[in-house]
XYZ file of C-alpha atoms in Angstrom:
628
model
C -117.997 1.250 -155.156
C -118.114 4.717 -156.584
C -119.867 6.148 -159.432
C -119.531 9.484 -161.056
C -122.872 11.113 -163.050
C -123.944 14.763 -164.092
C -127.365 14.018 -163.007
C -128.897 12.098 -160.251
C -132.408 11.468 -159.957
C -134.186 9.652 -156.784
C -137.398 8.184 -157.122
C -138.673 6.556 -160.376
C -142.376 8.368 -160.176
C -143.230 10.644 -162.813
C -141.258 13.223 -161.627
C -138.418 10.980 -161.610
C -138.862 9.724 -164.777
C -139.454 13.107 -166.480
C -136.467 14.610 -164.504
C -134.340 11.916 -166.064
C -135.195 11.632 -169.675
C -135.149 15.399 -170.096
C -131.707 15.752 -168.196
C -130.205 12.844 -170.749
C -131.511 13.914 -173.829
C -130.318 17.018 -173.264
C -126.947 15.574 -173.054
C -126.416 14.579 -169.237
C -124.812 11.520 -168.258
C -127.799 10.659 -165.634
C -128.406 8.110 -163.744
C -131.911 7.128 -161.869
C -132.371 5.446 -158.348
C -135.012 3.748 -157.912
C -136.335 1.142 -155.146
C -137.775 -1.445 -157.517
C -137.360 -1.711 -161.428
C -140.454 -3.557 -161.919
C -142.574 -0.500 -160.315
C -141.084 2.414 -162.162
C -143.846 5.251 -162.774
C -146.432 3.322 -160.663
C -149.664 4.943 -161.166
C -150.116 4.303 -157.149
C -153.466 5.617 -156.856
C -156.259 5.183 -159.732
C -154.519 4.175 -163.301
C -155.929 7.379 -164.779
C -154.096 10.214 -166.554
C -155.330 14.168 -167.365
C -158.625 15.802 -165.855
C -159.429 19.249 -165.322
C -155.889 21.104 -165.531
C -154.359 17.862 -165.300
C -154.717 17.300 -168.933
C -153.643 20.694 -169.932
C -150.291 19.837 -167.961
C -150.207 16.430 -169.817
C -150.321 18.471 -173.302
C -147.662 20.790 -171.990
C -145.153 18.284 -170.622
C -145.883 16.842 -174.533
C -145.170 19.991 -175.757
C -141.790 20.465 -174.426
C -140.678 17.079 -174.713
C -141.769 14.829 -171.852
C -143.044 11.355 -172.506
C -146.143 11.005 -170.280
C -148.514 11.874 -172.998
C -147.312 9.298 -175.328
C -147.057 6.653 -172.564
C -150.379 7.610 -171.734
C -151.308 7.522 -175.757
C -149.771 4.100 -175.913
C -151.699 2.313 -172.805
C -155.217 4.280 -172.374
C -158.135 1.576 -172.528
C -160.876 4.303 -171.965
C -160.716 8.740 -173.327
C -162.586 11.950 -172.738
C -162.753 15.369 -172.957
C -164.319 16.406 -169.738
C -166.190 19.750 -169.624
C -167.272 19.647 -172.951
C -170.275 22.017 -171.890
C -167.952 24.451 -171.487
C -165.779 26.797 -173.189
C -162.527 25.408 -174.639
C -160.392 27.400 -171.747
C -161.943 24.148 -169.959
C -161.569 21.393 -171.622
C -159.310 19.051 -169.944
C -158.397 15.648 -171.951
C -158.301 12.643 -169.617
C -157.388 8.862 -170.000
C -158.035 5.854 -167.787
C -155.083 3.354 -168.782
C -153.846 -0.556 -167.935
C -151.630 0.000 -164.849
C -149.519 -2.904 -165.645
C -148.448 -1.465 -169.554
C -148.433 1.652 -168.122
C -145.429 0.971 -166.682
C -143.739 -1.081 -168.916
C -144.655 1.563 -171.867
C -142.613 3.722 -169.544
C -139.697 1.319 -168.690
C -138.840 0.808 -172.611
C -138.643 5.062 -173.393
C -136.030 5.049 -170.322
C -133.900 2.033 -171.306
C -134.062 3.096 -174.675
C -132.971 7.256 -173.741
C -129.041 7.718 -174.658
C -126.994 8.686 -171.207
C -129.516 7.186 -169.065
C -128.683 4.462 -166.888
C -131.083 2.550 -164.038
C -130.113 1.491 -160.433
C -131.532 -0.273 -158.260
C -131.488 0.912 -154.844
C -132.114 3.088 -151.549
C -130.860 6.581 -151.126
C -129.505 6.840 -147.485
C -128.130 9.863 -147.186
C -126.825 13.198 -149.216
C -123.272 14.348 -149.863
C -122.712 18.218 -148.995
C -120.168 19.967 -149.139
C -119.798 24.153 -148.533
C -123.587 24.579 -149.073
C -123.300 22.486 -151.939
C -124.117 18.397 -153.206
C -122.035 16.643 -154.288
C -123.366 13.193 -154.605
C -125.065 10.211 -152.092
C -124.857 7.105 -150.595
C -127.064 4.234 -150.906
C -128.406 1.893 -148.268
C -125.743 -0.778 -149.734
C -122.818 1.407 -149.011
C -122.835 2.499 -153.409
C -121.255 6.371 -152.673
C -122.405 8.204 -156.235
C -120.889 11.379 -156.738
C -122.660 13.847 -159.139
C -123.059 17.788 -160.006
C -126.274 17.895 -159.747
C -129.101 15.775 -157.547
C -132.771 15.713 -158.213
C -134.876 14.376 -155.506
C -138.325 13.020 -156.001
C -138.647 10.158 -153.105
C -143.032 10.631 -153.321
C -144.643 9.251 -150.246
C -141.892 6.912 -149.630
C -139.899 9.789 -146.630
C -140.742 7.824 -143.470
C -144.052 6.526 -145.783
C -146.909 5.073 -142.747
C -149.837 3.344 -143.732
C -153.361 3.159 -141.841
C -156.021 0.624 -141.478
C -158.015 1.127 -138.706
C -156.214 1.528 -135.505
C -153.475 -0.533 -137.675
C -150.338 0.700 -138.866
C -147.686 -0.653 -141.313
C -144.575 1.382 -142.294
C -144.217 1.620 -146.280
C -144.064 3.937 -149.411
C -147.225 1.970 -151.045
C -148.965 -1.469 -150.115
C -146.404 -3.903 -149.844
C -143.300 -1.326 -150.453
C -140.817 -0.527 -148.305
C -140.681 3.212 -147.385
C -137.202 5.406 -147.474
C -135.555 5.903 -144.037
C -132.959 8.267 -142.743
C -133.077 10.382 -146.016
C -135.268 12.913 -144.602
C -132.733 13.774 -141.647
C -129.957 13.605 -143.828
C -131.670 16.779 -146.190
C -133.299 18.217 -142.649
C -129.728 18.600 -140.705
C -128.911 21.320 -143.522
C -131.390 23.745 -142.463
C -134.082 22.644 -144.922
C -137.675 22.494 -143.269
C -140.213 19.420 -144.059
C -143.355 18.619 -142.610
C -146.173 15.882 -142.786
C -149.153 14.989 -145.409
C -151.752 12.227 -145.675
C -152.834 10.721 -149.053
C -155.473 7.759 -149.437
C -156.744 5.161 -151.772
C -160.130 3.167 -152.623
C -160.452 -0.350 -152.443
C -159.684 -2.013 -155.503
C -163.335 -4.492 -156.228
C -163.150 -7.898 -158.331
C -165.146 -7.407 -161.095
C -166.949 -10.982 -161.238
C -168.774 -9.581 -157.692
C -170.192 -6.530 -159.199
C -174.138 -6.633 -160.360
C -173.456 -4.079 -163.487
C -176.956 -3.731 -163.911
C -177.759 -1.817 -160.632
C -174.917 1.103 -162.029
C -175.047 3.848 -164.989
C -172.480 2.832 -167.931
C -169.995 5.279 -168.768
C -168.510 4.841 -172.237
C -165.464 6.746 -173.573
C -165.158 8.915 -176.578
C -163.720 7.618 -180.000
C -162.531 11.030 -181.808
C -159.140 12.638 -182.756
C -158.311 13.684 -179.404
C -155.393 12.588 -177.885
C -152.223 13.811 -175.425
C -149.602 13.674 -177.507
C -149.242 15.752 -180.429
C -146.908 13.050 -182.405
C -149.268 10.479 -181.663
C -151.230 10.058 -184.809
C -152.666 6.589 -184.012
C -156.172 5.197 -182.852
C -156.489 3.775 -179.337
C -154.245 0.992 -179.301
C -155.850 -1.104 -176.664
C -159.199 -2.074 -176.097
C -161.580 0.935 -174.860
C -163.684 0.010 -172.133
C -166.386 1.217 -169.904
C -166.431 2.641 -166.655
C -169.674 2.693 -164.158
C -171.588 5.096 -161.694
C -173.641 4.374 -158.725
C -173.918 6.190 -155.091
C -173.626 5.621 -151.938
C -176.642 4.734 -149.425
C -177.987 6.356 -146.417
C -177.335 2.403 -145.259
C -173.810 2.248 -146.185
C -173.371 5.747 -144.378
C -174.789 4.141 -141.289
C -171.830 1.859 -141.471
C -169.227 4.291 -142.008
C -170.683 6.351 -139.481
C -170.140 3.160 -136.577
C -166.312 2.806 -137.474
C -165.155 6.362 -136.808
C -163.679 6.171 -133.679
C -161.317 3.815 -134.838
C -160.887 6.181 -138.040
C -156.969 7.110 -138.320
C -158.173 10.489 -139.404
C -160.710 11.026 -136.503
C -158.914 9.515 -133.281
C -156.180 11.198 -133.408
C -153.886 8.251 -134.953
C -153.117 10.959 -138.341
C -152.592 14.495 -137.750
C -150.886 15.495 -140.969
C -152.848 17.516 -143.553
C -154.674 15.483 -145.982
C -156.226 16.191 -149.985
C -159.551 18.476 -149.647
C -160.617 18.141 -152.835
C -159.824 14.139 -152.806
C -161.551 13.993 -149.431
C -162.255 10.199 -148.421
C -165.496 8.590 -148.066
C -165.504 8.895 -144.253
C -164.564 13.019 -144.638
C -167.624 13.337 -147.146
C -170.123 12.125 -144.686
C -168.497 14.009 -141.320
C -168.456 17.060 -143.292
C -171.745 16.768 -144.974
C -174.091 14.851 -142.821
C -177.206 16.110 -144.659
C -176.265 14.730 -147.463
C -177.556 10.724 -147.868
C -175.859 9.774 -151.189
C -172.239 10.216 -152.933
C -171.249 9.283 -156.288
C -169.330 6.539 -156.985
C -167.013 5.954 -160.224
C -165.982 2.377 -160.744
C -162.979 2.219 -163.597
C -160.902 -0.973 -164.990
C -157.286 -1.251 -164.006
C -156.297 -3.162 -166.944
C -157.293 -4.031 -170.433
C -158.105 -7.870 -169.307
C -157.526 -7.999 -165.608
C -160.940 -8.068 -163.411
C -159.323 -5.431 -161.045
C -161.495 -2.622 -160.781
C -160.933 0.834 -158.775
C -163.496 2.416 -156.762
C -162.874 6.350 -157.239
C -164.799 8.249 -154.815
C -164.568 5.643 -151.883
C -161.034 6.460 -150.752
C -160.919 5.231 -147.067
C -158.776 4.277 -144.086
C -161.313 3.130 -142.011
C -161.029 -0.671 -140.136
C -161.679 -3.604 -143.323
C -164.414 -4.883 -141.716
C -166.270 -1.439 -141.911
C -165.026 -0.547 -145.346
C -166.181 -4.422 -146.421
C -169.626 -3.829 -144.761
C -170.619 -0.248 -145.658
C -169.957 -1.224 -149.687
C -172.358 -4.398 -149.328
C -175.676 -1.317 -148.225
C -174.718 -0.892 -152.192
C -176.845 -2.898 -154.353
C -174.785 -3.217 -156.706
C -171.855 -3.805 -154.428
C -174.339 -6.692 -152.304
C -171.734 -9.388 -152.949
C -168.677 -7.719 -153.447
C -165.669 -9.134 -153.359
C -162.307 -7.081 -152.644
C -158.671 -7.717 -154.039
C -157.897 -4.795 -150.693
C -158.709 -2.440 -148.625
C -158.533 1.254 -149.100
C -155.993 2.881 -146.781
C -154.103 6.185 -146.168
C -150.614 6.734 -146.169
C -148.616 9.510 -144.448
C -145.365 10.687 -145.698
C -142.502 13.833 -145.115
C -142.681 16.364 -147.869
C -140.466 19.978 -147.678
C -141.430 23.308 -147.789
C -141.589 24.660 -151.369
C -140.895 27.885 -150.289
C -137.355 26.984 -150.284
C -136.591 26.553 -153.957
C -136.216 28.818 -156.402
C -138.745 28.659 -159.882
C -136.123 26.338 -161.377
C -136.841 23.992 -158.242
C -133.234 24.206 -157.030
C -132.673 24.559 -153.431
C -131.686 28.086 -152.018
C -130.117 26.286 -149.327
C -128.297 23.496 -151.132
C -126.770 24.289 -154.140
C -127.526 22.061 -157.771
C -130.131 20.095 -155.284
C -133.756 20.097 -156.668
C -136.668 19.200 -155.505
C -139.776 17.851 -157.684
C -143.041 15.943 -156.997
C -145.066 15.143 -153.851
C -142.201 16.129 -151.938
C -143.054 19.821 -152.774
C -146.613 19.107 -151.301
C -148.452 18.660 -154.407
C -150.488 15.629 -155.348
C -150.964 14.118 -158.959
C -149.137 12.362 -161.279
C -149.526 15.399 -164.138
C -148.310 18.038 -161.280
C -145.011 16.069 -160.339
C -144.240 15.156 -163.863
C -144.748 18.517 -164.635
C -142.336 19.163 -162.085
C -139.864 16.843 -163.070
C -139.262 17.964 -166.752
C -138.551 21.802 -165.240
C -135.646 20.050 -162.971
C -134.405 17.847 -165.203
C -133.775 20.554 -167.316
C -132.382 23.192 -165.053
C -130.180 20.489 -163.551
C -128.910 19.939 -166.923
C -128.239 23.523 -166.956
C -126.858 23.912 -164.133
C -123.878 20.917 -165.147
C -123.363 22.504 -168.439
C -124.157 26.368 -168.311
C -127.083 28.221 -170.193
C -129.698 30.122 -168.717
C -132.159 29.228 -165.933
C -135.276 27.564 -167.652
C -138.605 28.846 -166.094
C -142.025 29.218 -167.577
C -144.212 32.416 -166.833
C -147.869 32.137 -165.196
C -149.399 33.497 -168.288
C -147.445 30.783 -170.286
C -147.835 27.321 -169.090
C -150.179 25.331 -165.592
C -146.534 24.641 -165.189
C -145.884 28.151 -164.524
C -148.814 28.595 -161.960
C -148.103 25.419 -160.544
C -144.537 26.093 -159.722
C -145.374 29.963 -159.034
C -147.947 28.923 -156.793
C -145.378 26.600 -154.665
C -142.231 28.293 -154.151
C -144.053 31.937 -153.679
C -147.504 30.878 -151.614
C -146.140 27.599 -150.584
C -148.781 24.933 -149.237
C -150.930 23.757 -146.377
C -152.801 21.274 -147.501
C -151.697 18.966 -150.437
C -151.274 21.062 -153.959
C -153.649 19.932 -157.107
C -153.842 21.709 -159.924
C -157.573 23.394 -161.043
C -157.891 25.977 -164.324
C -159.380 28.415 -161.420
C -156.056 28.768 -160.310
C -154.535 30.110 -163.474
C -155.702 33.324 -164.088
C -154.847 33.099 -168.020
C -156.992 30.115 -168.574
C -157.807 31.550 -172.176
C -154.479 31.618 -172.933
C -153.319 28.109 -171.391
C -155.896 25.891 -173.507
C -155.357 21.955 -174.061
C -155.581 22.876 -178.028
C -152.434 25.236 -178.221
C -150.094 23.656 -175.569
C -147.538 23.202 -178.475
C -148.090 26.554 -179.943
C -147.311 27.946 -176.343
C -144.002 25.900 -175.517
C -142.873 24.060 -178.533
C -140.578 26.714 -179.501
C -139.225 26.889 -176.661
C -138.808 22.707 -176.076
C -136.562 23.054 -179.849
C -134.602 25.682 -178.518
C -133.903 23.703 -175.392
C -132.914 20.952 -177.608
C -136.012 18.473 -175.939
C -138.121 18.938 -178.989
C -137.005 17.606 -182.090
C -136.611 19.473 -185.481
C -139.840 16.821 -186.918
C -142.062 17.906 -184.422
C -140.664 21.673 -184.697
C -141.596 21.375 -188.602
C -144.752 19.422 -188.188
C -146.457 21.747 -185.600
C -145.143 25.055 -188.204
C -147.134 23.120 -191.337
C -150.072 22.876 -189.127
C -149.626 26.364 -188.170
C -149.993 27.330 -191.756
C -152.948 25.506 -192.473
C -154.964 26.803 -189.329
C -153.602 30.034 -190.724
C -154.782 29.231 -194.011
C -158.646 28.147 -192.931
C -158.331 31.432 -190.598
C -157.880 33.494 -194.034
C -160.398 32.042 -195.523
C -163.087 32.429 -192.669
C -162.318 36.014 -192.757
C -162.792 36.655 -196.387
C -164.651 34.094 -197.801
C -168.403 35.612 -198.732
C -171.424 33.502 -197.830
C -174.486 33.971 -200.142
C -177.984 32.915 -198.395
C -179.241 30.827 -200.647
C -176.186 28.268 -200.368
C -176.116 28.138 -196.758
C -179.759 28.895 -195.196
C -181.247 25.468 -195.400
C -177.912 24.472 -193.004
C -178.808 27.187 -190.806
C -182.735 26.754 -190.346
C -181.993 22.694 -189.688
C -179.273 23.516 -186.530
C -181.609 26.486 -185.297
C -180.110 29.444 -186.171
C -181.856 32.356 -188.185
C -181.477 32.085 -191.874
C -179.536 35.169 -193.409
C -181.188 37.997 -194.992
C -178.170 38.996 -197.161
C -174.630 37.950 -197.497
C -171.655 38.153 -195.240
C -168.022 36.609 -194.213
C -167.846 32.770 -193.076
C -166.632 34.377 -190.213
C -169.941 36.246 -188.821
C -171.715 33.609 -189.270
C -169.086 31.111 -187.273
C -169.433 34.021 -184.446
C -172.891 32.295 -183.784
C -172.846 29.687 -180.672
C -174.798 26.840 -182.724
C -172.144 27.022 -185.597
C -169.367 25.298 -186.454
C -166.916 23.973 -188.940
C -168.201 20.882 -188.734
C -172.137 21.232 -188.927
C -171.797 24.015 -191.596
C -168.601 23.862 -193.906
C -169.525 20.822 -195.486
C -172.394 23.032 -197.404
C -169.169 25.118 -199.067
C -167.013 22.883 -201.840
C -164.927 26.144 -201.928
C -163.856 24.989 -198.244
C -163.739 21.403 -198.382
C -161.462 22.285 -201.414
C -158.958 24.651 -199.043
C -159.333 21.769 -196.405
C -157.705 19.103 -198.727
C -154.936 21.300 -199.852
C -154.096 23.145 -196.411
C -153.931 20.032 -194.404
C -151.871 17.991 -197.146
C -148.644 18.258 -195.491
C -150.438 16.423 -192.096
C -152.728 13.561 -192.896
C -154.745 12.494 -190.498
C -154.877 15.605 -188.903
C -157.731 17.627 -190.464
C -160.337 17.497 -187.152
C -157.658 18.943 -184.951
C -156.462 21.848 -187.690
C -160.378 23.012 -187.835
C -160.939 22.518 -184.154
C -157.615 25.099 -183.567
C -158.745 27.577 -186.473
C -162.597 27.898 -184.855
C -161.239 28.014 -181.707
C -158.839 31.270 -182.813
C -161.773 32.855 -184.809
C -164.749 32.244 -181.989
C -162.562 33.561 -179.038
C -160.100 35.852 -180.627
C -161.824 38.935 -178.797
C -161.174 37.039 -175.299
C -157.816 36.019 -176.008
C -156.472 39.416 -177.337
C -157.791 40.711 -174.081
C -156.435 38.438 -171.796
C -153.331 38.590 -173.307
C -153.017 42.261 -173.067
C -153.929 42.194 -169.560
C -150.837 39.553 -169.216
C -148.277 42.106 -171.228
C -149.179 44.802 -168.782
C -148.538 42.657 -165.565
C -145.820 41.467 -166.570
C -143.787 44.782 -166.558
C -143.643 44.060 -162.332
C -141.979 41.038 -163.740
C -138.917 43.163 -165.039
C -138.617 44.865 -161.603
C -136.014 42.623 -159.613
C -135.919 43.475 -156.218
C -134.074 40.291 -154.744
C -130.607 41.454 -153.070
C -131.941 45.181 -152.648
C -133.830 45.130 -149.893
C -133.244 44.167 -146.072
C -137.112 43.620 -145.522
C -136.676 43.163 -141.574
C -135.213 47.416 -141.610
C -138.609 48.752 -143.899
C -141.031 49.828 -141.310
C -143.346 51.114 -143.571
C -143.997 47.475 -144.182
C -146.329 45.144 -142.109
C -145.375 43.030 -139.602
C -146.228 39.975 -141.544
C -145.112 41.544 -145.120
C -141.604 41.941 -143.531
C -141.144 38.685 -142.195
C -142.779 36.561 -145.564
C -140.660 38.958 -147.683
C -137.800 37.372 -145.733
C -138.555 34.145 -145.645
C -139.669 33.825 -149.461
C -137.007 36.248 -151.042
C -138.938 36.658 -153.912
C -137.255 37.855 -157.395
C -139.393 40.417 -158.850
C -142.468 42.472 -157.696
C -144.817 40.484 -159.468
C -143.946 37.343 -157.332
C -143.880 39.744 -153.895
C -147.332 40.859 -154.850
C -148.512 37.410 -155.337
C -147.261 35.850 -151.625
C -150.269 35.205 -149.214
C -150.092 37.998 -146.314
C -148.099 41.147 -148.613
C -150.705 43.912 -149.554
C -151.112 46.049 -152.433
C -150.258 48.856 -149.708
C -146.588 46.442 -149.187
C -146.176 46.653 -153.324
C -146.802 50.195 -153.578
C -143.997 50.969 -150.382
C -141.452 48.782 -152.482
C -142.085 50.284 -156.068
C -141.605 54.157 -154.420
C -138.525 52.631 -153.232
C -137.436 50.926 -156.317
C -137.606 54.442 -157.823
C -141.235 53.542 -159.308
């Protein structure tokens, strides 16, 4: 047999699935491979969506089109905003959700997205020809032939798993993992390497003692991912739980490690640091006796319950042991074992910022085979190469987005210019815009951008310009609106700010770290009044209009700067250099600036001066030669 698509996408994870919903609606005839139909965007490790950076990804891949937010909309059972006590540059929305609708939420947008069709199936090999793809053929002997491939395989390349000194090939628990694909991509010249990932063990429920652990309730507010989701929670919210660990339970831990995978040699890949598991915590700090413990529901009725923080791939037996030193664990029962999983991933350093391969022609790569780790990060991922690979079938311009525009942008900067050597996860520290990449203005920052595109449609394209005009309008009125002391001191004295002595603007007194639209509008009818009338056009929708407006009015000063600082950077932007230069010739380069110029080949200064190992002193030879 012998098929014929624009688009092909391998691997139904979130990059997948992202990759192939933004390629179709843009038009592609696409088709998506995937191993099993009934796992498509399994959230393999814990069932939760968003966290710090995460959830500003989320809002972004909402903002230019993606589904994840409103799959995650449609199936969370608990929400937050973490790092409330914080600024809004770090407030990251995040969303535990039932694993099981999860999935199916996401298997009804695909069969339901025009030019999209499903196969079931393993990818054996690639189809080059003259440096470029030109389609694949599955482990049944289907040959597909297509213009463009997308490849986002996860931990399934040559996937091992590790229990103890035991060892089961396999892409998750009781999956297959992908064969002979690696080689086929590797025998082109492209480089890959090895990376470990883990899991908890997932607890019954009816064998916890709830009363020996710290509730953790969600929040019930506006919030949400996606910004055409104007519903309540759907499902049941639940709680999740805290407790720690016990200098007993370490004890246990401690007697297992020499038949630990990662401490007898058994794993040698490069594992998460900041997902460390449970045996890593206690080698690494052994003064420490206790580590927290979050225990979160799987699924709005199921009894399956996921122990985040106790990520292990110790023996069962010691895993099973050290969580009964827990009291509240003391007659736990376990649905499995945690276990770690080690897979091929390829060197990011070979793709350009659209993800295509600068080896392979219209082949792109996307998810954890980059060496990242998330489900945000590879979807992420996934919508940029769906839509290049569109491109790239049907002619327009590259689609990138800047560091100072989108976590996409420093995500995919940070891969194909620093590369990786651990697996990749996504923190605000690493952008250094953070003011400017916010979860509030996500859509502000990319819708336009999603409509020209042709991802975003023209109702969310009006919507988010009505709400526009009503932040705009509450902005106005903050600016010029006088306050007069008498109508607005009592408000002041009872939230503990001083009382005024004469009038000024709304605005001045907003400036002040105990006010806010909320605790201090409701004392002006001449508000409430502009409230009704701005916000008319989108009902339902009055929270998140104020929350936008006070966050432009408290932080304006911040922005403007950062945002200036961003303009003048990115003039080294608009300096190409790739094609001028034969690095390996410039002696008045370093040794090491010569050879990751050559390896990286990076497009403009601003991504030269950004790879690990090329000095300001490097940037400053290659301006005077750019004429600069």
């Amino acid at each position: 047999m012998d098929f014929k698509y624009d688009v092909i996408v391998i691997g139904a994870g979130h990059a997948g699935c992202e990759a192939a919903v933004a390629a179709a609606n843009l038009g592609s005839k696409t088709c998506l491979i995937t191993m099993d139909m009934n796992k498509i965007a399994q959230i393999s490790c814990n069932p939760a969506v968003g966290g710090i950076a995460k959830g500003q990804i989320v809002r972004e891949i909402d903002a230019l089109g993606g589904q994840m937010g409103l799959v995650t909309d449609q199936t969370a059972i608990q929400f937050r905003i973490l790092n409330r006590s914080k600024g809004p540059a770090m407030w990251s929305p995040r969303a535990q959700c039932d694993r099981e609708k999860f999935i199916w939420a996401w298997r009804e947008k695909l069969d339901h997205t025009p030019n999209l069709h499903i196969w079931q199936d393993t990818v054996r090999e690639l189809l080059v020809e003259n440096g470029e793809v030109v389609g694949l053929i599955t482990l049944w002997g289907v040959t597909f032939h297509a213009k463009c491939v997308i490849m986002t395989a996860g931990t399934f390349l040559n996937g091992l798993m590790h229990i103890g000194r035991n060892q089961l090939p396999g892409g998750r628990m009781a999956e297959p993992a992908s064969y002979h694909l690696t080689e086929s991509i590797a025998r082109h010249g492209i480089t890959y390497g090895r990376m470990k990932t883990g899991t908890p063990a997932r607890v019954d429920k009816r064998s916890v003692n709830f009363d020996l652990m710290e509730n953790q309730a969600g929040e019930i507010d506006f919030h949400k991912f996606s910004f055409m989701n104007n519903k309540v929670r759907q499902l049941k919210q639940l709680d999740c739980w805290t407790c720690y660990t016990t200098e007993e339970s370490h004890q246990v831990l401690r007697s297992g490690l020499a038949d630990s995978p990662m401490y007898n040699g058994q794993i040698t890949s490069i594992g998460p640091r900041y997902c460390p598991s449970v045996e890593t915590k206690i080698v690494t700090f052994p003064d420490k006796n206790q580590h927290q413990l979050f225990l979160e529901p799987e699924g709005e009725t199921t009894n399956e319950l996921y122990l985040n923080g106790f990520s292990s791939s110790l023996p069962m037996d010691i895993q099973i042991a050290a969580l009964k030193k827990i009291p509240a664990f003391k007659d736990l029962v376990l649905y499995r074992p945690g276990y770690a999983i080690e897979y091929d991933y390829f060197d990011p350093t070979q793709l350009t910022h659209t993800l295509e391969s600068k080896i392979i022609k219209n082949l792109f790569f996307a998810g954890q085979m980059n060496g990242t780790t998330g489900y945000e990060e590879a979807g992420g991922q996934g919508l940029v190469a769906g839509v290049n690979a569109h491109i790239n079938c049907h002619g327009g311009q590259p689609f990138t987005l800047a560091r100072d525009e989108a976590y996409i942008g420093v995500l995919i900067d940070d891969l194909v210019i620093k590369g990786v050597d651990e697996p990749y996860r996504m923190f605000t520290s690493r952008a250094e815009y953070r003011i400017l990449l916010r979860m509030d203005d996500a859509d502000v920052r990319l819708t336009e951008r999603a409509y020209q595109l042709g991802l975003a449609t023209r109702e969310r394209y009006d919507l988010l310009k009505t709400k526009q005009e009503a932040v705009e309008q509450i902005i106005a009125f903050a600016q010029n609106y006088s306050m007069k002391p008498d109508l607005i001191n009592g408000a002041l004295e009872q939230i503990g700010t001083t009382p005024l002595r004469q009038g000024c603007k709304l605005i001045e007194i907003l400036n002040r770290p105990q006010v806010t639209f909320d605790n201090i509008t409701k004392h002006i009818p001449a508000f409430q009044e502009l409230l009704a009338k701005a916000t008319s056009a989108t009902p339902g929708r009055e929270e998140e209009v104020l929350e936008a407006a006070e966050i432009l009015l408290k932080y304006q000063g911040y922005i403007d700067r950062e945002r200036m600082i961003a303009e003048k950077l990115a003039r080294l932007e608009s300096i190409k250099i790739r094609g001028k230069f034969n690095y390996s010739s410039l002696q008045s380069l370093s040794i090491e600036a010569r050879q990751k110029l050559t390896q990286i080949d990076p497009e403009t200064i601003a991504q030269a001066s950004r790879i690990p190992g090329v000095s300001p002193s490097d940037i400053n030879v290659l301006l005077v030669l750019c004429g600069r």
